[in-house]
Amino acid sequence: MKISELSPEYRQPPPHAGLIADLSKAVSDVESFAASATAPEKLAADLRRILTSLASAASSSSFTEALSVQIWRLGTRLWNAVVDRANSAALAGGPAALAVEAEIRQAAPELLLLAGIPDGVPSAAAKVASFFHRSGLAWLDLGRVDLASACFEKATPLVSAAATEDRGVLLELNLARARAASDAGDQALAVALLSRSKPLAAASPEGAKSLAQGYLSIGEATLAAKHSNPAVEASTLFTEALDLCEKAASPSSSSPRTPPYGGATPKTPNLEGLKRRCLRFLALERLQAQDYEGVLRCIRVSRASMGLEEEHPSIGVMAMRAWIGSGNMAEADKELERLMANALATENLCVSAAEAYLAAAGPEAARKVLIALAARCRAGGAAAAVRVVKQVIDGGGGGIGRARAIAELVSDERVVALFDGPGNTHERGTMHALLWNCGTEHFRAKNYDTSADLIERSMLYVSRDEESRSRRADCFRVLSICHIALQHLDRALEFVNEAYKVEPNIKCAFLKVKINLQKGEEDEAFKQMKTMVGCVDFNPEFLTLTAHEAMSCKSFGVAVASLSYLLGLYSAERPMPMPEVAVLRNLIELLSREPGTEAEILKYSRRAKQRMADLGVESFFGSGIVGGRELNWFADLSWNMGLRASKEKKYNFGAEFFELAAEFFSSSNAECDENRSKVCKALIMAVTIMLNAEELNNSPLSDSDIKKGVEMLSRAGKLLPLISPSVPVASDQLEANNFLYLHTFNSYQLMGRMGTPAHPQQLQLIKNFASSKACTPANLLTLGVTASKGALPNMLAAEFSLKACIATALASQSPNYRVISCALRKLACLAGLQDLNGSKSDAAYDVFQQAYQIVVGLKEGEYPVEEGQWLVATAWNMSCLPLRLHQAKVARKWMKMGLDLARHLEGMKERIASMQTTFENLERVSGDEPDECSQEEAPKASISGSMSQPVLV
């Protein structure tokens, strides 16, 4: 059985009743927004669902007249509710909430469009189109151009073919579509829609005004977006707007005739404000196009119809810029004055215009402009002054002229007065920073006079409270530095004293040291340096700076004192500005430039050696190449100082310097032959200088010194093979020969301090040297002479040395007969001293015999003349004692030796005859008589009167 058959009361409901009920409930919820708890998002979703269902139903079957009327009533109610919601402040929200409200609003015309146009509703199509227009404007305000365009496009067909009285809605739709197209960037479509609207606006002044506003709005957008389409120009759009204003204001446009949209004849609207706006934007467009004459024409037209009190402030700004662009600064100045006299112009606009004017007029006009701004800007005068000064500073060309203009500008009392009061603290700081930075730039450019002027003017904007104490002190210090650079030392001292009063610190103390050094007042510099060291914020780096400053001022004492004090801080294990070895090096370098500083240099060199021993070589000198260079520097310095002290006969210093050099050279990580040879040479030189000091001071070495010398020579002896030559080389060709000889000589000397038991060792030492490749006749001669001297001479060593000297010299390719002659003389003297009784006379005679063999066959002058004369005289005079002892045979032997020598030596020819006569007389007198004849009968033959007696050396 069917349900309809159960009871006659059950009847089929009307079609779409459920949708109508849902729609009615949704409209009721929208209407009761104050009491309803339904969220707007849910309302929008419900309406979206209902619209979808109704659209589906309308596509399947058309709505009945009654249903259409019912939907129209609900749609109208919904629109009215939406208007009420829009007017309510309770629903105000962000963009998301407004978008939901716009969706609810659009649902009303969508319902009316679905319901169709009923016959009983007057101007139904125009009403629906108006609802869509307003909904589209809501979307347009939210930036949803796509949704807005959709609304406008749905509304346009509803009124495009409508009656004449609905053409006003179509005009509004066209203007809205043009705005949407402009917002979407399609300026060509916007212009086309505006052109399409001209017939619609021609019949009404209000329509012409609306269209003029549309052209103005699209022109503004085009000008702001700088549209690249050449077909769309902002100037054309502004001109169209002006033409429409003219037409709407003309009498013909308002002549009595039939109203175009019905009703009473409309009045002519007030278009002066719109015309002025059009002229302003047209002037702006011409200004951007750099058509300055066009700008001025627009401004003249605009000003012709109003007074100064009605003039928009932008007119004055554009006029000023136009005059600047055309190069007429006088008129630009007048426009700036007119702008500042305009009560409608804001302070910010006046300052911006002043900045633009100064950018063109230059710093010379800044003072006048700033004074005018000071009078104009009551509340923000300080901020305005800061902006003007910044514009002058940033205007380019930071020359001295611009800096002077800035200094005069900021020092004006009226300008300084703008910054009074606690409310301008930020602006005061900004102005000070601007002047400080400008002064700093000139300082870096070494324009110290200009820099000092700017820094001093910047102090006008530094308060005297406790917070600004550090800033004021900085200013005083910089002023002091500027005047130091300008050599205004007294002025610089005044500023640094002021800085010290405000903020006493090490920076001020150092500047005082610097000033005193440059003034040449070393005593004051010493005092200030002590003050600097006692500062609470003392930093050792300032001692380094003091040393540099003292060196540049050639103040030796202060430089040494600062580095000496700095050196004393290294034991405190505090961070230091430079390595200790660098301080020592610089200190010694300074001391080495002055005479008589050997003791100080030796003291710091000893410290370097001690610190090297305490810390280690790498920890003290550094690692790698740098550390090696530092160590070599100290080693070389010690060597050079040893040589210098020795040359000046300061042997006590020289010996220790060479000893230090040996220690430094031996500490090098580079265990190369060169370093070991340097160690060997330094040790030998140290002992050599010790012995020289003993001789010079005539004071014997102590036992400890002798022991130390022996130890050093022992160390050197182990290293001698490194410097010994492999083949015989002349002493003047190899320095190593000298060191090998010095080692032998020094060893011999120290052995001599040990007494007689050392004689065999001394002899063996000389024999070893004589067998070496470095041995030379001169060395052997010196050793022989040394061995023959002293309280305990070593005759055997002396005899061996002298004989070896003669043999070595004779064996050379070019014998040195001066050395040979000296050795012969010493050897002859030595032989004569061995036995004064004559028992050893054969030894002496053998020496002269050897001399005779040497001189026979020599070229004239080859044997030294004075030595030859000594040989002849000594041999001849050796006969005197035998004659007195009646030993005629011995006397004849010596006289014959002297005569034979005289015949072969230069300078004796005039003596030979007398000598021959004396010898013959002796032969004749002695005859065959025995040698023991009486003294009375012996001939008194002597050539002592004619020849000099030999002199033993």
Coordinates of C-alpha atoms in Angstrom, one line a residue, residues 73 78 89 135 213 229 277 285 365 368 395 418 488 559 589 702 745 748 761 792 795 802 810 857 865 880 898 948:
R73 CA 12.1 38.0 -0.8
L78 CA 19.8 38.6 3.0
A89 CA 31.3 47.5 14.5
S135 CA 29.7 43.0 -4.0
Q213 CA 37.4 60.6 -11.3
N229 CA 52.6 50.4 -22.8
R277 CA 43.8 67.3 -8.2
E285 CA 53.7 63.5 -14.4
A365 CA 72.6 78.0 1.5
K368 CA 69.6 80.3 5.7
G395 CA 75.8 66.1 -0.6
L418 CA 66.8 73.7 19.0
H488 CA 100.5 72.9 18.2
A559 CA 113.0 54.4 24.5
E589 CA 119.4 47.2 19.0
S702 CA 142.4 33.3 38.2
F745 CA 148.6 29.4 20.8
Y748 CA 150.1 26.7 24.9
Q761 CA 152.7 18.8 26.5
L792 CA 159.5 29.6 32.8
M795 CA 163.6 26.3 25.4
L802 CA 162.0 28.3 15.3
L810 CA 162.5 27.5 3.0
G857 CA 173.1 32.9 -3.9
V865 CA 169.2 44.5 5.1
C880 CA 185.5 39.5 21.2
G898 CA 181.2 37.5 9.8
S948 CA 176.8 48.1 16.1

